[in-house]
Amino acid sequence: MGRRELRVELLRYTHEPEEIVAMGAKLCYSAATIEELKEGIQQNDQREFIRKLMNMEHLSPVEHASFTFGIEGVSRSLLAQITRHRIASFSVKSQRYVKEDSSRNVDGTFGYIIPPRIEALGPEYVQEFERQMKTIQKWYDFWVEKLEEAGEAAHEDARFVLPNAAETKIMVTMNGRELLHFFRLRCCNRAQWEIRRLAEEMLKKVKAVAPNIFENAGPACLMGPCPEGPMSCGRAEEVRRKFKD
């Protein structure tokens, strides 16, 4: 399998998410029945109302819209970060039950992620990283063989030698409000490079289906001063241009 690249797919999302959000918001202030609200929403363009809602930061109705992503080509290191977002649902490829079978992989190793800073050192350092991954695969195979009498349980112990670079696959579901919070934190230049790259790809996907909800989504400095204080990257204007393009 060898080197793996990030791939993000928006698998499912609430049908007409902006209509659902608009209905939730209007229900709070209307004596109309659900059917009357539904008809009114469908008959009128909700773009300006959604923008007003977002500017007011009336975000509880945004929780009615949910988005499910299929994610490949990310490391176990990223997994440790993204699961800190507790208002989300996760399904993760198991290292306990899924064997990192070198015989099924073209280059004889498990899937792994190469950090950009290592790539930037040049081809010889990338080759060294790849050599190290192949060595770890041999260690893993050694322990699977030694523990074979344990059957499937051999994998759960052999995995202890696998690195943070090992690739995993994730399915993630978040509601719209949690996504806005996720983007605020993880699109920031101060976020670790891998989860920042993932967040930016996820943002592109949801903007395509709910453009008014996520019109101003991104790092905190898009809509105000940088909250990082002395730890700021100092590039707020550059960041704003990037996310407005």
PDB file of C-alpha atoms in Angstrom:
ATOM      1  CA  MET A   1       0.000   0.000   0.000  1.00  0.00           C
ATOM      2  CA  GLY A   2       2.753   2.444   0.960  1.00  0.00           C
ATOM      3  CA  ARG A   3       2.284   6.169   0.810  1.00  0.00           C
ATOM      4  CA  ARG A   4      -1.307   7.389   0.998  1.00  0.00           C
ATOM      5  CA  GLU A   5      -2.882  10.743   0.145  1.00  0.00           C
ATOM      6  CA  LEU A   6      -5.849  12.489   1.732  1.00  0.00           C
ATOM      7  CA  ARG A   7      -9.251  11.779   0.207  1.00  0.00           C
ATOM      8  CA  VAL A   8     -12.494  13.295   1.539  1.00  0.00           C
ATOM      9  CA  GLU A   9     -16.003  12.501   0.323  1.00  0.00           C
ATOM     10  CA  LEU A  10     -19.259  14.010   1.574  1.00  0.00           C
ATOM     11  CA  LEU A  11     -21.264  10.789   1.782  1.00  0.00           C
ATOM     12  CA  ARG A  12     -24.615  12.050   3.044  1.00  0.00           C
ATOM     13  CA  TYR A  13     -26.155  15.249   4.359  1.00  0.00           C
ATOM     14  CA  THR A  14     -29.537  16.497   5.501  1.00  0.00           C
ATOM     15  CA  HIS A  15     -31.780  17.032   2.491  1.00  0.00           C
ATOM     16  CA  GLU A  16     -32.082  20.769   1.745  1.00  0.00           C
ATOM     17  CA  PRO A  17     -30.044  21.667   4.845  1.00  0.00           C
ATOM     18  CA  GLU A  18     -30.648  25.405   4.613  1.00  0.00           C
ATOM     19  CA  GLU A  19     -34.416  24.940   4.432  1.00  0.00           C
ATOM     20  CA  ILE A  20     -34.340  22.770   7.560  1.00  0.00           C
ATOM     21  CA  VAL A  21     -32.234  25.357   9.400  1.00  0.00           C
ATOM     22  CA  ALA A  22     -34.556  28.185   8.303  1.00  0.00           C
ATOM     23  CA  MET A  23     -37.603  26.216   9.436  1.00  0.00           C
ATOM     24  CA  GLY A  24     -36.073  25.564  12.854  1.00  0.00           C
ATOM     25  CA  ALA A  25     -35.257  29.237  13.312  1.00  0.00           C
ATOM     26  CA  LYS A  26     -38.656  30.520  12.181  1.00  0.00           C
ATOM     27  CA  LEU A  27     -40.532  28.036  14.328  1.00  0.00           C
ATOM     28  CA  CYS A  28     -39.075  29.743  17.411  1.00  0.00           C
ATOM     29  CA  TYR A  29     -40.853  33.006  16.594  1.00  0.00           C
ATOM     30  CA  SER A  30     -44.000  31.916  14.734  1.00  0.00           C
ATOM     31  CA  ALA A  31     -47.480  30.763  15.650  1.00  0.00           C
ATOM     32  CA  ALA A  32     -47.752  28.936  12.308  1.00  0.00           C
ATOM     33  CA  THR A  33     -48.213  25.183  12.083  1.00  0.00           C
ATOM     34  CA  ILE A  34     -45.383  22.955  10.898  1.00  0.00           C
ATOM     35  CA  GLU A  35     -47.119  22.525   7.541  1.00  0.00           C
ATOM     36  CA  GLU A  36     -47.544  26.287   7.141  1.00  0.00           C
ATOM     37  CA  LEU A  37     -43.899  26.841   7.996  1.00  0.00           C
ATOM     38  CA  LYS A  38     -42.855  24.159   5.521  1.00  0.00           C
ATOM     39  CA  GLU A  39     -44.890  25.690   2.700  1.00  0.00           C
ATOM     40  CA  GLY A  40     -43.593  29.178   3.436  1.00  0.00           C
ATOM     41  CA  ILE A  41     -39.992  28.002   3.453  1.00  0.00           C
ATOM     42  CA  GLN A  42     -40.349  26.138   0.166  1.00  0.00           C
ATOM     43  CA  GLN A  43     -42.065  29.050  -1.573  1.00  0.00           C
ATOM     44  CA  ASN A  44     -39.472  31.688  -0.669  1.00  0.00           C
ATOM     45  CA  ASP A  45     -35.734  32.043  -1.125  1.00  0.00           C
ATOM     46  CA  GLN A  46     -34.087  31.592   2.277  1.00  0.00           C
ATOM     47  CA  ARG A  47     -30.601  32.891   1.445  1.00  0.00           C
ATOM     48  CA  GLU A  48     -30.918  36.293   3.088  1.00  0.00           C
ATOM     49  CA  PHE A  49     -32.663  34.843   6.113  1.00  0.00           C
ATOM     50  CA  ILE A  50     -29.879  32.278   6.605  1.00  0.00           C
ATOM     51  CA  ARG A  51     -27.247  35.014   6.316  1.00  0.00           C
ATOM     52  CA  LYS A  52     -29.085  37.102   8.901  1.00  0.00           C
ATOM     53  CA  LEU A  53     -29.289  34.082  11.181  1.00  0.00           C
ATOM     54  CA  MET A  54     -25.553  33.427  10.880  1.00  0.00           C
ATOM     55  CA  ASN A  55     -24.675  37.091  11.480  1.00  0.00           C
ATOM     56  CA  MET A  56     -26.824  37.054  14.631  1.00  0.00           C
ATOM     57  CA  GLU A  57     -25.039  33.854  15.708  1.00  0.00           C
ATOM     58  CA  HIS A  58     -28.385  32.213  16.351  1.00  0.00           C
ATOM     59  CA  LEU A  59     -26.795  28.805  15.826  1.00  0.00           C
ATOM     60  CA  SER A  60     -29.019  26.279  17.592  1.00  0.00           C
ATOM     61  CA  PRO A  61     -31.151  25.760  14.408  1.00  0.00           C
ATOM     62  CA  VAL A  62     -27.938  24.907  12.510  1.00  0.00           C
ATOM     63  CA  GLU A  63     -27.730  21.744  14.627  1.00  0.00           C
ATOM     64  CA  HIS A  64     -30.674  20.295  12.661  1.00  0.00           C
ATOM     65  CA  ALA A  65     -28.454  19.843   9.583  1.00  0.00           C
ATOM     66  CA  SER A  66     -25.946  16.988   9.687  1.00  0.00           C
ATOM     67  CA  PHE A  67     -23.120  16.014   7.350  1.00  0.00           C
ATOM     68  CA  THR A  68     -21.345  12.650   7.033  1.00  0.00           C
ATOM     69  CA  PHE A  69     -17.853  12.367   5.549  1.00  0.00           C
ATOM     70  CA  GLY A  70     -15.810   9.394   4.367  1.00  0.00           C
ATOM     71  CA  ILE A  71     -12.110  10.081   4.961  1.00  0.00           C
ATOM     72  CA  GLU A  72      -9.069   8.122   3.765  1.00  0.00           C
ATOM     73  CA  GLY A  73      -5.361   8.806   3.743  1.00  0.00           C
ATOM     74  CA  VAL A  74      -5.072  10.187   7.274  1.00  0.00           C
ATOM     75  CA  SER A  75      -2.777   9.085  10.079  1.00  0.00           C
ATOM     76  CA  ARG A  76      -3.461   7.630  13.492  1.00  0.00           C
ATOM     77  CA  SER A  77      -1.980  10.877  14.763  1.00  0.00           C
ATOM     78  CA  LEU A  78      -4.859  12.772  13.161  1.00  0.00           C
ATOM     79  CA  LEU A  79      -7.340  10.321  14.661  1.00  0.00           C
ATOM     80  CA  ALA A  80      -6.180  11.293  18.147  1.00  0.00           C
ATOM     81  CA  GLN A  81      -6.909  14.945  17.346  1.00  0.00           C
ATOM     82  CA  ILE A  82     -10.255  14.729  15.569  1.00  0.00           C
ATOM     83  CA  THR A  83     -11.861  12.503  18.217  1.00  0.00           C
ATOM     84  CA  ARG A  84     -11.405  15.332  20.711  1.00  0.00           C
ATOM     85  CA  HIS A  85     -14.400  16.920  18.975  1.00  0.00           C
ATOM     86  CA  ARG A  86     -16.985  15.220  21.141  1.00  0.00           C
ATOM     87  CA  ILE A  87     -20.189  16.397  19.441  1.00  0.00           C
ATOM     88  CA  ALA A  88     -19.548  14.083  16.517  1.00  0.00           C
ATOM     89  CA  SER A  89     -19.935  10.422  15.580  1.00  0.00           C
ATOM     90  CA  PHE A  90     -16.970   8.343  14.420  1.00  0.00           C
ATOM     91  CA  SER A  91     -16.425   4.959  12.797  1.00  0.00           C
ATOM     92  CA  VAL A  92     -12.755   3.998  12.445  1.00  0.00           C
ATOM     93  CA  LYS A  93     -10.880   1.193  10.684  1.00  0.00           C
ATOM     94  CA  SER A  94      -9.724  -1.115  13.467  1.00  0.00           C
ATOM     95  CA  GLN A  95      -6.078  -2.112  13.845  1.00  0.00           C
ATOM     96  CA  ARG A  96      -7.321  -4.813  16.211  1.00  0.00           C
ATOM     97  CA  TYR A  97      -9.471  -6.666  13.674  1.00  0.00           C
ATOM     98  CA  VAL A  98      -7.967  -5.582  10.335  1.00  0.00           C
ATOM     99  CA  LYS A  99      -4.542  -7.075   9.761  1.00  0.00           C
ATOM    100  CA  GLU A 100      -1.874  -4.919   8.122  1.00  0.00           C
ATOM    101  CA  ASP A 101      -1.209  -7.705   5.632  1.00  0.00           C
ATOM    102  CA  SER A 102       1.987  -6.952   3.691  1.00  0.00           C
ATOM    103  CA  SER A 103       1.226  -9.714   1.166  1.00  0.00           C
ATOM    104  CA  ARG A 104      -1.813  -7.754  -0.050  1.00  0.00           C
ATOM    105  CA  ASN A 105       0.082  -4.487  -0.466  1.00  0.00           C
ATOM    106  CA  VAL A 106       1.880  -3.667  -3.707  1.00  0.00           C
ATOM    107  CA  ASP A 107       5.048  -2.354  -2.084  1.00  0.00           C
ATOM    108  CA  GLY A 108       4.922  -4.699   0.899  1.00  0.00           C
ATOM    109  CA  THR A 109       4.021  -2.157   3.584  1.00  0.00           C
ATOM    110  CA  PHE A 110       0.986  -0.828   5.394  1.00  0.00           C
ATOM    111  CA  GLY A 111      -0.437   2.513   4.270  1.00  0.00           C
ATOM    112  CA  TYR A 112       1.290   5.530   5.787  1.00  0.00           C
ATOM    113  CA  ILE A 113       1.364   9.335   5.665  1.00  0.00           C
ATOM    114  CA  ILE A 114       4.568  11.295   4.964  1.00  0.00           C
ATOM    115  CA  PRO A 115       4.753  14.706   6.705  1.00  0.00           C
ATOM    116  CA  PRO A 116       5.418  17.638   4.325  1.00  0.00           C
ATOM    117  CA  ARG A 117       8.475  18.770   6.288  1.00  0.00           C
ATOM    118  CA  ILE A 118      10.116  15.409   5.639  1.00  0.00           C
ATOM    119  CA  GLU A 119       9.199  15.666   1.958  1.00  0.00           C
ATOM    120  CA  ALA A 120      10.751  19.122   1.835  1.00  0.00           C
ATOM    121  CA  LEU A 121      14.115  17.700   2.905  1.00  0.00           C
ATOM    122  CA  GLY A 122      14.399  15.974  -0.467  1.00  0.00           C
ATOM    123  CA  PRO A 123      13.976  12.576  -2.170  1.00  0.00           C
ATOM    124  CA  GLU A 124      16.734  10.842  -0.195  1.00  0.00           C
ATOM    125  CA  TYR A 125      14.940  11.597   3.076  1.00  0.00           C
ATOM    126  CA  VAL A 126      11.613  10.420   1.680  1.00  0.00           C
ATOM    127  CA  GLN A 127      13.341   7.171   0.714  1.00  0.00           C
ATOM    128  CA  GLU A 128      14.735   6.856   4.232  1.00  0.00           C
ATOM    129  CA  PHE A 129      11.258   7.376   5.706  1.00  0.00           C
ATOM    130  CA  GLU A 130       9.878   4.704   3.364  1.00  0.00           C
ATOM    131  CA  ARG A 131      12.702   2.340   4.354  1.00  0.00           C
ATOM    132  CA  GLN A 132      11.805   2.825   8.007  1.00  0.00           C
ATOM    133  CA  MET A 133       8.139   2.035   7.297  1.00  0.00           C
ATOM    134  CA  LYS A 134       9.183  -1.211   5.588  1.00  0.00           C
ATOM    135  CA  THR A 135      11.276  -2.100   8.639  1.00  0.00           C
ATOM    136  CA  ILE A 136       8.262  -1.512  10.902  1.00  0.00           C
ATOM    137  CA  GLN A 137       6.163  -3.749   8.643  1.00  0.00           C
ATOM    138  CA  LYS A 138       8.741  -6.506   9.205  1.00  0.00           C
ATOM    139  CA  TRP A 139       8.494  -5.983  12.966  1.00  0.00           C
ATOM    140  CA  TYR A 140       4.718  -6.182  12.762  1.00  0.00           C
ATOM    141  CA  ASP A 141       4.823  -9.352  10.631  1.00  0.00           C
ATOM    142  CA  PHE A 142       7.313 -10.876  13.092  1.00  0.00           C
ATOM    143  CA  TRP A 143       4.935 -10.425  16.022  1.00  0.00           C
ATOM    144  CA  VAL A 144       1.898 -11.611  14.055  1.00  0.00           C
ATOM    145  CA  GLU A 145       3.805 -14.813  13.284  1.00  0.00           C
ATOM    146  CA  LYS A 146       5.028 -15.292  16.863  1.00  0.00           C
ATOM    147  CA  LEU A 147       1.541 -14.728  18.239  1.00  0.00           C
ATOM    148  CA  GLU A 148      -0.298 -16.763  15.605  1.00  0.00           C
ATOM    149  CA  GLU A 149      -1.623 -19.232  18.181  1.00  0.00           C
ATOM    150  CA  ALA A 150      -3.709 -16.364  19.566  1.00  0.00           C
ATOM    151  CA  GLY A 151      -5.535 -16.182  16.234  1.00  0.00           C
ATOM    152  CA  GLU A 152      -7.181 -12.835  15.539  1.00  0.00           C
ATOM    153  CA  ALA A 153      -5.926 -11.523  18.880  1.00  0.00           C
ATOM    154  CA  ALA A 154      -2.386 -11.551  17.435  1.00  0.00           C
ATOM    155  CA  HIS A 155      -3.236  -8.374  15.524  1.00  0.00           C
ATOM    156  CA  GLU A 156      -4.262  -6.467  18.625  1.00  0.00           C
ATOM    157  CA  ASP A 157      -0.826  -7.019  20.164  1.00  0.00           C
ATOM    158  CA  ALA A 158       1.284  -6.781  17.006  1.00  0.00           C
ATOM    159  CA  ARG A 159      -0.208  -3.331  16.290  1.00  0.00           C
ATOM    160  CA  PHE A 160       1.735  -1.891  19.226  1.00  0.00           C
ATOM    161  CA  VAL A 161       4.803  -1.514  16.992  1.00  0.00           C
ATOM    162  CA  LEU A 162       2.909   0.443  14.313  1.00  0.00           C
ATOM    163  CA  PRO A 163       3.676   4.182  14.116  1.00  0.00           C
ATOM    164  CA  ASN A 164       1.476   7.285  14.268  1.00  0.00           C
ATOM    165  CA  ALA A 165       2.145   7.559  10.521  1.00  0.00           C
ATOM    166  CA  ALA A 166       0.030   4.443   9.861  1.00  0.00           C
ATOM    167  CA  GLU A 167      -2.975   5.261   7.702  1.00  0.00           C
ATOM    168  CA  THR A 168      -6.512   4.882   8.930  1.00  0.00           C
ATOM    169  CA  LYS A 169      -9.958   5.394   7.426  1.00  0.00           C
ATOM    170  CA  ILE A 170     -12.737   7.263   9.209  1.00  0.00           C
ATOM    171  CA  MET A 171     -16.410   8.019   8.801  1.00  0.00           C
ATOM    172  CA  VAL A 172     -17.356  11.238  10.624  1.00  0.00           C
ATOM    173  CA  THR A 173     -20.762  12.824  11.173  1.00  0.00           C
ATOM    174  CA  MET A 174     -21.123  16.333  12.589  1.00  0.00           C
ATOM    175  CA  ASN A 175     -24.020  18.741  12.754  1.00  0.00           C
ATOM    176  CA  GLY A 176     -23.661  22.151  11.159  1.00  0.00           C
ATOM    177  CA  ARG A 177     -22.928  23.984  14.405  1.00  0.00           C
ATOM    178  CA  GLU A 178     -20.165  21.590  15.417  1.00  0.00           C
ATOM    179  CA  LEU A 179     -18.683  21.883  11.928  1.00  0.00           C
ATOM    180  CA  LEU A 180     -18.524  25.664  12.285  1.00  0.00           C
ATOM    181  CA  HIS A 181     -16.696  25.180  15.592  1.00  0.00           C
ATOM    182  CA  PHE A 182     -14.406  22.551  14.020  1.00  0.00           C
ATOM    183  CA  PHE A 183     -13.496  24.893  11.147  1.00  0.00           C
ATOM    184  CA  ARG A 184     -12.908  27.781  13.551  1.00  0.00           C
ATOM    185  CA  LEU A 185     -10.262  25.752  15.374  1.00  0.00           C
ATOM    186  CA  ARG A 186      -8.805  23.490  12.720  1.00  0.00           C
ATOM    187  CA  CYS A 187      -8.604  25.827   9.698  1.00  0.00           C
ATOM    188  CA  CYS A 188      -6.354  28.102  11.763  1.00  0.00           C
ATOM    189  CA  ASN A 189      -2.669  28.312  10.784  1.00  0.00           C
ATOM    190  CA  ARG A 190      -1.846  27.283  14.344  1.00  0.00           C
ATOM    191  CA  ALA A 191      -3.581  23.926  13.845  1.00  0.00           C
ATOM    192  CA  GLN A 192      -1.421  20.908  13.030  1.00  0.00           C
ATOM    193  CA  TRP A 193      -0.871  20.630   9.252  1.00  0.00           C
ATOM    194  CA  GLU A 194      -2.727  17.355   8.677  1.00  0.00           C
ATOM    195  CA  ILE A 195      -5.968  18.212  10.462  1.00  0.00           C
ATOM    196  CA  ARG A 196      -5.859  21.697   8.921  1.00  0.00           C
ATOM    197  CA  ARG A 197      -5.658  20.148   5.451  1.00  0.00           C
ATOM    198  CA  LEU A 198      -8.567  17.848   6.306  1.00  0.00           C
ATOM    199  CA  ALA A 199     -10.680  20.707   7.685  1.00  0.00           C
ATOM    200  CA  GLU A 200     -10.130  22.773   4.542  1.00  0.00           C
ATOM    201  CA  GLU A 201     -11.255  19.873   2.343  1.00  0.00           C
ATOM    202  CA  MET A 202     -14.335  19.268   4.487  1.00  0.00           C
ATOM    203  CA  LEU A 203     -15.193  22.971   4.301  1.00  0.00           C
ATOM    204  CA  LYS A 204     -15.053  22.900   0.489  1.00  0.00           C
ATOM    205  CA  LYS A 205     -17.490  19.968   0.450  1.00  0.00           C
ATOM    206  CA  VAL A 206     -20.107  21.526   2.739  1.00  0.00           C
ATOM    207  CA  LYS A 207     -19.885  24.952   1.100  1.00  0.00           C
ATOM    208  CA  ALA A 208     -21.014  23.322  -2.131  1.00  0.00           C
ATOM    209  CA  VAL A 209     -24.282  22.087  -0.566  1.00  0.00           C
ATOM    210  CA  ALA A 210     -24.942  24.751   2.108  1.00  0.00           C
ATOM    211  CA  PRO A 211     -23.180  27.904   0.852  1.00  0.00           C
ATOM    212  CA  ASN A 212     -25.021  30.377   3.066  1.00  0.00           C
ATOM    213  CA  ILE A 213     -24.524  28.437   6.294  1.00  0.00           C
ATOM    214  CA  PHE A 214     -20.795  28.100   5.635  1.00  0.00           C
ATOM    215  CA  GLU A 215     -20.227  31.382   3.768  1.00  0.00           C
ATOM    216  CA  ASN A 216     -18.018  32.808   6.538  1.00  0.00           C
ATOM    217  CA  ALA A 217     -16.809  29.492   7.964  1.00  0.00           C
ATOM    218  CA  GLY A 218     -13.112  29.100   8.637  1.00  0.00           C
ATOM    219  CA  PRO A 219     -10.573  30.208  11.247  1.00  0.00           C
ATOM    220  CA  ALA A 220     -11.621  32.653  13.953  1.00  0.00           C
ATOM    221  CA  CYS A 221      -9.698  35.555  12.407  1.00  0.00           C
ATOM    222  CA  LEU A 222     -12.080  35.669   9.423  1.00  0.00           C
ATOM    223  CA  MET A 223     -14.740  37.468  11.439  1.00  0.00           C
ATOM    224  CA  GLY A 224     -12.702  39.229  14.110  1.00  0.00           C
ATOM    225  CA  PRO A 225      -9.320  39.555  15.784  1.00  0.00           C
ATOM    226  CA  CYS A 226      -7.065  36.522  16.090  1.00  0.00           C
ATOM    227  CA  PRO A 227      -7.784  34.780  19.422  1.00  0.00           C
ATOM    228  CA  GLU A 228      -4.285  33.284  19.648  1.00  0.00           C
ATOM    229  CA  GLY A 229      -2.739  36.386  21.242  1.00  0.00           C
ATOM    230  CA  PRO A 230       1.077  36.217  21.326  1.00  0.00           C
ATOM    231  CA  MET A 231       0.888  32.813  19.603  1.00  0.00           C
ATOM    232  CA  SER A 232      -0.752  34.323  16.503  1.00  0.00           C
ATOM    233  CA  CYS A 233       0.733  33.476  13.107  1.00  0.00           C
ATOM    234  CA  GLY A 234       0.588  37.194  12.276  1.00  0.00           C
ATOM    235  CA  ARG A 235      -0.913  36.529   8.843  1.00  0.00           C
ATOM    236  CA  ALA A 236      -4.591  37.308   9.426  1.00  0.00           C
ATOM    237  CA  GLU A 237      -5.017  39.369   6.251  1.00  0.00           C
ATOM    238  CA  GLU A 238      -3.456  36.629   4.143  1.00  0.00           C
ATOM    239  CA  VAL A 239      -5.740  34.048   5.772  1.00  0.00           C
ATOM    240  CA  ARG A 240      -8.818  36.197   5.134  1.00  0.00           C
ATOM    241  CA  ARG A 241      -7.965  36.530   1.462  1.00  0.00           C
ATOM    242  CA  LYS A 242      -7.461  32.785   1.170  1.00  0.00           C
ATOM    243  CA  PHE A 243     -10.863  31.896   2.622  1.00  0.00           C
ATOM    244  CA  LYS A 244     -12.755  34.641   0.800  1.00  0.00           C
ATOM    245  CA  ASP A 245     -11.480  33.559  -2.634  1.00  0.00           C
TER     246      ASP A 245
END
